[in-house]
Coordinates of C-alpha atoms in Angstrom, one line a residue:
M1 CA -14.8 -114.6 -27.3
R2 CA -12.0 -115.1 -24.8
S3 CA -12.8 -114.8 -21.2
I4 CA -10.3 -113.6 -18.8
V5 CA -9.8 -115.2 -15.1
T6 CA -7.9 -114.5 -12.3
I7 CA -6.2 -117.3 -9.9
N8 CA -5.1 -116.4 -6.4
Y9 CA -1.8 -118.4 -5.4
L10 CA 0.3 -117.9 -2.8
G11 CA -0.3 -114.1 -2.5
N12 CA 0.1 -113.5 -6.2
S13 CA -2.6 -112.7 -8.7
F14 CA -3.0 -114.2 -12.3
K15 CA -4.7 -113.5 -15.6
L16 CA -5.4 -116.4 -17.3
F17 CA -7.7 -116.8 -20.5
S18 CA -10.5 -119.4 -19.6
D19 CA -9.0 -121.7 -22.3
S20 CA -5.5 -121.3 -20.5
I21 CA -7.2 -123.3 -17.6
M22 CA -7.1 -126.4 -18.6
T23 CA -3.7 -125.9 -19.3
Y24 CA -2.6 -124.9 -15.5
I25 CA -4.6 -127.4 -14.5
S26 CA -2.3 -129.9 -16.2
E27 CA 0.3 -128.4 -14.2
I28 CA -0.4 -128.8 -10.7
T29 CA 2.2 -130.2 -9.1
N30 CA 1.2 -130.4 -5.5
V31 CA -2.2 -130.8 -3.6
M32 CA -2.9 -127.2 -2.1
E33 CA -2.9 -125.9 -5.6
Y34 CA -5.9 -127.2 -5.9
E35 CA -7.8 -125.0 -3.4
A36 CA -6.5 -121.8 -4.9
L37 CA -8.3 -122.8 -8.2
A38 CA -11.5 -124.0 -6.9
K39 CA -11.7 -121.1 -5.1
E40 CA -12.0 -119.3 -8.0
K41 CA -14.5 -121.5 -9.7
L42 CA -17.0 -122.1 -6.7
P43 CA -20.0 -119.6 -5.5
K44 CA -18.3 -117.6 -2.3
M45 CA -20.8 -120.0 -0.1
V46 CA -19.5 -123.5 -1.4
Y47 CA -15.8 -122.2 -1.5
D48 CA -16.1 -121.2 2.2
Y49 CA -18.3 -124.4 3.6
Y50 CA -15.4 -126.2 2.7
A51 CA -12.6 -124.4 3.7
S52 CA -13.4 -122.8 6.9
G53 CA -13.1 -124.1 10.3
A54 CA -14.2 -122.8 13.6
E55 CA -14.2 -119.4 15.2
D56 CA -10.8 -117.7 15.3
Q57 CA -9.5 -121.0 12.9
W58 CA -6.4 -121.5 15.0
T59 CA -6.7 -125.3 14.7
L60 CA -7.4 -125.2 11.2
Q61 CA -3.7 -123.6 10.6
E62 CA -2.6 -125.7 13.1
N63 CA -3.9 -128.8 11.5
R64 CA -0.7 -128.6 9.0
N65 CA 1.4 -126.2 10.9
A66 CA 2.1 -128.9 13.2
F67 CA 3.4 -131.6 10.8
S68 CA 5.9 -128.6 9.8
R69 CA 6.9 -128.7 13.2
I70 CA 8.1 -132.7 13.1
L71 CA 11.5 -133.1 10.9
F72 CA 12.9 -136.7 9.3
R73 CA 16.1 -138.7 10.7
P74 CA 16.6 -140.5 7.4
R75 CA 18.7 -143.7 6.8
I76 CA 20.6 -144.3 4.3
L77 CA 22.0 -147.1 2.3
R78 CA 19.3 -149.0 2.3
D79 CA 19.1 -150.0 -0.9
V80 CA 15.5 -148.5 -2.3
S81 CA 15.2 -150.1 -5.2
K82 CA 12.0 -151.7 -4.4
I83 CA 9.0 -149.8 -1.9
D84 CA 5.7 -151.5 -0.8
M85 CA 3.3 -148.9 0.2
T86 CA 0.5 -151.5 0.5
T87 CA -1.5 -152.2 3.5
T88 CA -4.2 -153.8 5.5
V89 CA -7.4 -151.9 7.0
L90 CA -10.1 -153.7 9.0
G91 CA -9.0 -157.2 6.8
F92 CA -9.1 -155.3 3.5
N93 CA -6.1 -154.8 1.1
I94 CA -5.0 -151.7 -0.3
S95 CA -2.4 -149.7 -2.2
M96 CA -1.4 -147.4 0.3
P97 CA -2.4 -146.9 4.1
I98 CA -3.8 -142.5 2.4
M99 CA -7.6 -143.3 2.4
I100 CA -10.9 -140.6 1.6
A101 CA -12.5 -139.3 4.3
P102 CA -16.0 -138.2 4.6
T103 CA -17.1 -134.9 3.1
A104 CA -20.6 -133.8 2.9
F105 CA -22.6 -132.2 0.1
Q106 CA -20.0 -133.0 -2.6
K107 CA -22.4 -132.5 -5.5
M108 CA -21.4 -128.8 -4.5
A109 CA -18.5 -128.7 -6.4
H110 CA -19.4 -131.4 -9.3
P111 CA -22.4 -132.8 -10.4
E112 CA -21.1 -136.1 -10.1
G113 CA -20.2 -135.5 -6.5
E114 CA -19.7 -138.5 -4.7
C115 CA -19.9 -141.2 -7.4
A116 CA -16.8 -139.5 -8.8
T117 CA -15.0 -139.9 -5.9
A118 CA -15.9 -143.0 -5.8
R119 CA -14.6 -144.3 -8.8
A120 CA -11.2 -142.4 -8.1
A121 CA -10.5 -144.3 -5.4
S122 CA -11.4 -147.6 -6.7
A123 CA -9.0 -146.8 -9.4
A124 CA -5.9 -145.8 -6.8
G125 CA -7.1 -149.0 -4.7
T126 CA -8.1 -147.4 -2.0
I127 CA -11.0 -147.3 0.7
M128 CA -13.6 -144.2 0.0
T129 CA -15.4 -143.2 3.3
L130 CA -19.3 -141.9 2.4
S131 CA -20.3 -139.1 4.8
S132 CA -24.1 -139.1 6.0
W133 CA -24.7 -136.1 4.2
A134 CA -23.8 -137.2 0.9
T135 CA -25.0 -135.5 -1.9
S136 CA -25.4 -139.3 -3.5
S137 CA -26.5 -142.4 -1.5
V138 CA -25.2 -145.4 -0.7
E139 CA -27.1 -147.2 -3.8
E140 CA -26.1 -144.8 -6.4
V141 CA -22.5 -144.7 -4.9
S142 CA -22.7 -148.3 -4.9
S143 CA -23.9 -148.5 -8.4
T144 CA -20.5 -147.1 -9.7
G145 CA -18.9 -150.3 -9.4
P146 CA -16.2 -152.4 -7.0
G147 CA -14.4 -150.7 -4.6
I148 CA -13.5 -150.5 -0.6
R149 CA -15.8 -148.2 0.8
F150 CA -16.9 -147.3 4.5
F151 CA -19.9 -145.3 5.8
Q152 CA -19.8 -142.5 8.0
L153 CA -23.0 -141.9 10.4
Y154 CA -24.2 -139.5 12.3
V155 CA -26.5 -140.5 15.5
T156 CA -30.1 -138.4 15.2
K157 CA -33.1 -138.0 16.9
H158 CA -34.7 -141.1 14.9
R159 CA -32.7 -144.5 15.6
N160 CA -35.2 -146.0 13.4
V161 CA -34.0 -143.7 10.8
D162 CA -30.4 -144.3 11.3
A163 CA -30.8 -148.2 11.9
Q164 CA -32.7 -147.9 8.4
L165 CA -29.7 -145.8 7.0
V166 CA -26.6 -148.9 8.4
K167 CA -28.8 -151.6 7.2
R168 CA -28.7 -149.7 3.4
A169 CA -25.1 -149.3 3.7
E170 CA -24.7 -152.7 5.0
R171 CA -26.5 -154.0 2.0
A172 CA -25.1 -151.8 -0.9
G173 CA -21.7 -153.3 0.5
F174 CA -20.0 -150.5 2.5
K175 CA -17.5 -152.6 4.7
A176 CA -17.6 -150.5 8.1
I177 CA -19.0 -147.4 9.7
A178 CA -16.9 -144.7 10.9
L179 CA -19.3 -143.1 13.5
T180 CA -18.6 -139.7 14.3
V181 CA -18.7 -138.5 17.7
D182 CA -17.3 -135.1 18.0
T183 CA -20.7 -133.2 17.0
P184 CA -23.3 -133.0 19.6
R185 CA -24.0 -129.5 18.4
L186 CA -22.6 -128.0 15.1
G187 CA -19.1 -125.6 15.8
R188 CA -19.4 -122.2 15.2
R189 CA -18.5 -121.3 11.9
E190 CA -18.9 -117.9 11.2
A191 CA -18.0 -118.0 7.5
D192 CA -21.5 -120.7 7.1
I193 CA -23.2 -117.9 9.4
K194 CA -22.1 -115.2 7.4
N195 CA -23.1 -116.8 4.2
R196 CA -26.6 -117.5 5.5
F197 CA -25.4 -121.1 4.2
V198 CA -27.8 -123.8 2.9
L199 CA -27.7 -126.5 0.6
P200 CA -28.2 -125.1 -2.4
P201 CA -32.1 -126.6 -3.8
H202 CA -31.1 -129.0 -6.8
L203 CA -29.4 -130.8 -4.1
T204 CA -30.8 -133.0 -1.6
L205 CA -29.5 -135.1 1.5
K206 CA -29.4 -137.9 -0.6
N207 CA -29.2 -140.5 1.9
Y208 CA -32.1 -139.2 4.1
E209 CA -34.5 -138.6 1.0
G210 CA -38.2 -139.5 1.6
L211 CA -37.3 -140.2 5.4
Y212 CA -38.8 -136.6 6.7
I213 CA -35.2 -135.3 7.9
G214 CA -33.6 -135.2 4.2
K215 CA -34.4 -131.0 4.2
M216 CA -32.2 -128.2 5.0
D217 CA -34.2 -125.3 5.4
K218 CA -32.7 -121.3 4.8
T219 CA -32.6 -119.4 7.5
D220 CA -30.9 -116.3 9.4
D221 CA -27.8 -118.0 10.6
S222 CA -26.5 -121.0 9.4
G223 CA -28.4 -123.4 7.9
L224 CA -26.4 -126.8 8.5
A225 CA -26.3 -125.5 12.2
S226 CA -30.3 -125.2 12.4
Y227 CA -30.1 -128.4 10.7
V228 CA -28.1 -130.2 13.5
A229 CA -29.8 -128.7 15.9
N230 CA -32.9 -130.3 15.0
Q231 CA -32.3 -133.4 14.2
I232 CA -28.4 -134.6 15.7
D233 CA -29.3 -136.4 19.4
R234 CA -27.4 -134.2 21.8
S235 CA -27.7 -136.9 24.1
L236 CA -25.2 -139.6 22.1
N237 CA -22.8 -141.5 24.6
W238 CA -20.5 -144.5 25.0
K239 CA -24.0 -146.5 25.3
D240 CA -24.9 -145.7 21.9
V241 CA -21.6 -147.8 20.5
K242 CA -22.6 -150.6 22.0
W243 CA -26.6 -150.2 20.5
L244 CA -25.1 -149.6 17.4
Q245 CA -23.2 -153.3 17.4
T246 CA -26.9 -154.4 17.5
I247 CA -27.9 -153.4 14.5
T248 CA -25.1 -154.4 12.4
S249 CA -22.2 -156.7 12.3
L250 CA -20.1 -153.9 10.7
P251 CA -16.7 -152.9 12.0
I252 CA -17.0 -149.6 13.9
L253 CA -14.4 -147.1 13.7
V254 CA -15.0 -144.2 16.6
K255 CA -14.3 -140.9 14.4
G256 CA -13.4 -137.9 16.3
V257 CA -10.9 -139.4 19.5
L258 CA -8.6 -136.9 20.5
T259 CA -7.6 -138.4 24.3
A260 CA -5.9 -141.4 25.9
E261 CA -8.8 -141.7 27.9
D262 CA -11.2 -141.6 25.1
A263 CA -9.2 -143.9 23.5
S264 CA -9.6 -146.3 26.2
L265 CA -13.2 -146.1 26.6
A266 CA -14.0 -146.4 22.6
I267 CA -11.6 -150.2 22.8
Q268 CA -13.8 -151.0 26.0
Y269 CA -17.1 -150.5 23.9
G270 CA -16.1 -152.3 21.4
A271 CA -14.7 -150.2 18.6
A272 CA -12.7 -151.8 16.1
G273 CA -10.4 -148.7 15.1
I274 CA -10.1 -145.2 16.1
I275 CA -9.9 -142.4 13.8
V276 CA -7.9 -139.1 15.4
S277 CA -10.0 -136.2 13.8
N278 CA -10.7 -132.8 15.1
H279 CA -13.3 -132.8 12.6
G280 CA -10.9 -130.6 10.1
A281 CA -11.2 -127.8 12.9
R282 CA -14.7 -127.6 12.2
Q283 CA -15.9 -128.2 15.6
L284 CA -14.1 -127.1 19.0
D285 CA -11.5 -124.5 18.1
Y286 CA -7.9 -124.7 20.1
V287 CA -7.8 -128.2 20.4
P288 CA -4.6 -129.8 19.4
A289 CA -4.1 -130.8 15.7
T290 CA -4.8 -133.9 15.3
V291 CA -1.1 -135.0 14.5
M292 CA -0.2 -133.5 18.2
A293 CA -2.5 -136.0 19.3
L294 CA -2.2 -138.8 17.5
E295 CA 0.8 -140.0 19.7
E296 CA -1.5 -140.4 22.9
V297 CA -4.0 -142.2 21.6
V298 CA -1.6 -144.5 19.7
Q299 CA 0.1 -145.4 23.3
A300 CA -3.1 -145.6 24.9
A301 CA -4.5 -148.6 22.3
K302 CA -1.7 -150.5 22.9
G303 CA -1.9 -152.2 19.4
R304 CA -4.8 -153.4 20.4
V305 CA -7.0 -151.3 17.7
P306 CA -5.7 -149.8 14.5
V307 CA -5.5 -146.2 14.7
F308 CA -5.6 -143.6 11.8
L309 CA -5.6 -139.9 11.3
D310 CA -7.3 -136.9 9.4
G311 CA -6.6 -133.6 9.5
G312 CA -4.3 -131.6 7.7
V313 CA -2.6 -134.1 5.4
R314 CA -1.5 -132.3 2.3
R315 CA 1.9 -133.9 1.6
G316 CA 3.4 -137.5 1.4
T317 CA 6.0 -136.5 4.1
D318 CA 3.0 -135.6 6.3
V319 CA 1.7 -139.3 5.7
F320 CA 5.0 -140.8 6.7
K321 CA 4.8 -138.5 9.8
A322 CA 1.6 -140.0 11.0
L323 CA 2.7 -143.3 10.5
A324 CA 5.6 -142.8 11.9
L325 CA 3.4 -141.8 15.2
G326 CA 1.8 -145.0 15.1
A327 CA -1.0 -144.5 12.8
S328 CA -2.1 -147.1 10.4
G329 CA -3.1 -145.0 8.0
V330 CA -4.5 -141.4 7.2
F331 CA -8.0 -140.2 5.8
V332 CA -8.0 -136.8 3.3
G333 CA -10.4 -134.5 3.3
R334 CA -10.4 -131.2 1.9
P335 CA -8.1 -131.9 -1.2
V336 CA -10.8 -134.0 -2.4
P337 CA -13.9 -131.4 -2.6
F338 CA -10.9 -129.0 -3.9
S339 CA -9.9 -131.4 -6.9
L340 CA -13.6 -132.4 -7.5
A341 CA -14.3 -128.8 -7.7
V342 CA -11.8 -128.1 -10.9
D343 CA -10.9 -130.8 -12.5
G344 CA -14.2 -134.1 -11.1
E345 CA -12.8 -137.4 -11.4
A346 CA -9.8 -136.6 -12.7
G347 CA -8.9 -134.0 -10.0
V348 CA -9.3 -136.7 -7.1
R349 CA -7.2 -139.3 -9.0
K350 CA -4.3 -137.1 -9.2
V351 CA -4.4 -135.6 -5.8
L352 CA -4.6 -139.5 -4.6
Q353 CA -1.4 -140.6 -6.9
M354 CA 0.3 -137.1 -6.3
L355 CA 0.2 -137.9 -2.6
R356 CA 0.9 -141.7 -3.4
D357 CA 4.3 -140.2 -5.7
E358 CA 5.4 -138.0 -2.4
F359 CA 4.4 -140.6 -0.3
E360 CA 7.3 -143.2 -2.0
L361 CA 9.6 -140.8 -2.2
T362 CA 9.7 -140.3 1.5
M363 CA 10.3 -143.8 1.7
A364 CA 13.0 -144.4 -0.3
L365 CA 14.4 -140.9 1.2
S366 CA 14.3 -142.3 4.7
G367 CA 15.5 -145.5 3.5
C368 CA 12.0 -147.5 4.2
R369 CA 10.8 -150.3 2.3
S370 CA 7.9 -151.1 3.4
L371 CA 5.5 -150.0 6.1
K372 CA 6.6 -151.7 8.3
E373 CA 10.5 -150.4 8.5
I374 CA 8.7 -146.7 9.5
T375 CA 9.5 -146.5 12.9
R376 CA 9.7 -143.2 15.4
N377 CA 13.4 -143.3 14.9
H378 CA 12.6 -141.8 11.7
I379 CA 11.2 -138.3 13.0
V380 CA 11.9 -136.0 15.9
T381 CA 9.7 -134.2 17.3
H382 CA 9.4 -130.7 19.5
W383 CA 8.5 -132.9 22.6
D384 CA 11.6 -135.4 22.1
T385 CA 14.6 -133.5 22.4
P386 CA 14.4 -129.8 24.5
G387 CA 17.3 -128.7 23.5
A388 CA 19.4 -128.4 20.2
V389 CA 16.3 -129.9 17.9
A390 CA 13.5 -128.0 19.8
R391 CA 15.7 -124.7 19.3
L392 CA 15.9 -125.6 15.7
I393 CA 12.1 -126.2 15.3
F394 CA 11.9 -123.1 17.2
I395 CA 13.5 -121.1 14.2
L396 CA 11.6 -123.1 11.5
E397 CA 8.7 -121.7 13.5
L398 CA 9.3 -118.0 12.7
S399 CA 10.4 -118.9 9.2
P400 CA 8.4 -116.8 6.0
L401 CA 8.2 -120.5 4.8
T402 CA 6.1 -122.0 7.4
G403 CA 4.1 -118.5 7.8
N404 CA 4.1 -118.8 11.7
N405 CA 5.3 -116.7 14.4
Q406 CA 4.0 -118.9 17.5
N407 CA 6.2 -118.2 20.7
W408 CA 7.5 -121.5 22.6
Q409 CA 8.6 -122.3 25.9
L410 CA 11.9 -123.9 25.2
T411 CA 13.8 -126.0 28.2

């Protein structure tokens, strides 16, 4: 007997026969559509874990909305018959400046979890970042085949465990460490509190298995919040970046920088690169969208190290805007578990391909044939011009399309 599944998308409900879902998947035309399908497919606790942000979730919305306030200044008659999107990250050649950010617990979305994501990234010729809190180990991900992979590290209270993990990542062929620095405590994620979030019993924090800190207990609160409170080192400071350099020869990216001051300190303490990130708006609410913080960090870096962005990237146009503001590339987060939930490895491949195609089109329509031709002059922001352009963006803010009603102070 054919079952009926209800799909909610952009405020509309569609009732589909279950065997029609695959047809619907084949007709997905943008990254955002995967989230609607994932919401219907995943258990509520799992979907909410992936989708939610901290407290009022203002920054969660702002991560997307801020991109809509940046407009293009395209150039014409530029002969865009050939577009080159290739780039180099920490000396590694990749096909495009679009990489995969670390997202935890991917086997909650799909049985193959991080291994499927690794294969998709490799097929796309780009970088995958594996989370410390992965449900597949560094060795398992490495066994999927060749690929350029970074390892994201949370520093725990057990430095010997951290050192072991970094060494394992190094031996498994990972090429850099992305040190998360914005989580001395876990942000207040109210959906996880309501759902009493805990890792499903058949899954473990695979990288910590056998190291006595791999189990997340069920609590009357968020199990993850309790785990972080018990295991993550709140005393983490800049000297620990130096400590990390003593236990690995891998380059270190400092992930979680939002200010010029911290960008300068990251470089002073030996970071090989900076990731402008607000942790997917899951830590401190009411921090700026990452694209709003990006230019300040880029200017502070002064070209000494590459600066990357994660947070809110859902379109190829977003990638272009980030590069125009000085980013060397972007990392994509939530679309990975959502597409993984809907269609496994094929879903992640399609996300990367759609973003690539959209980015290539944006380059062509902006008159850019290579990444070096993307400049600050190709965009305009509300902080550039307080006159006509700002008024235009203010109108965009109030339009139903963007879904915003924030009021701006215009001068």
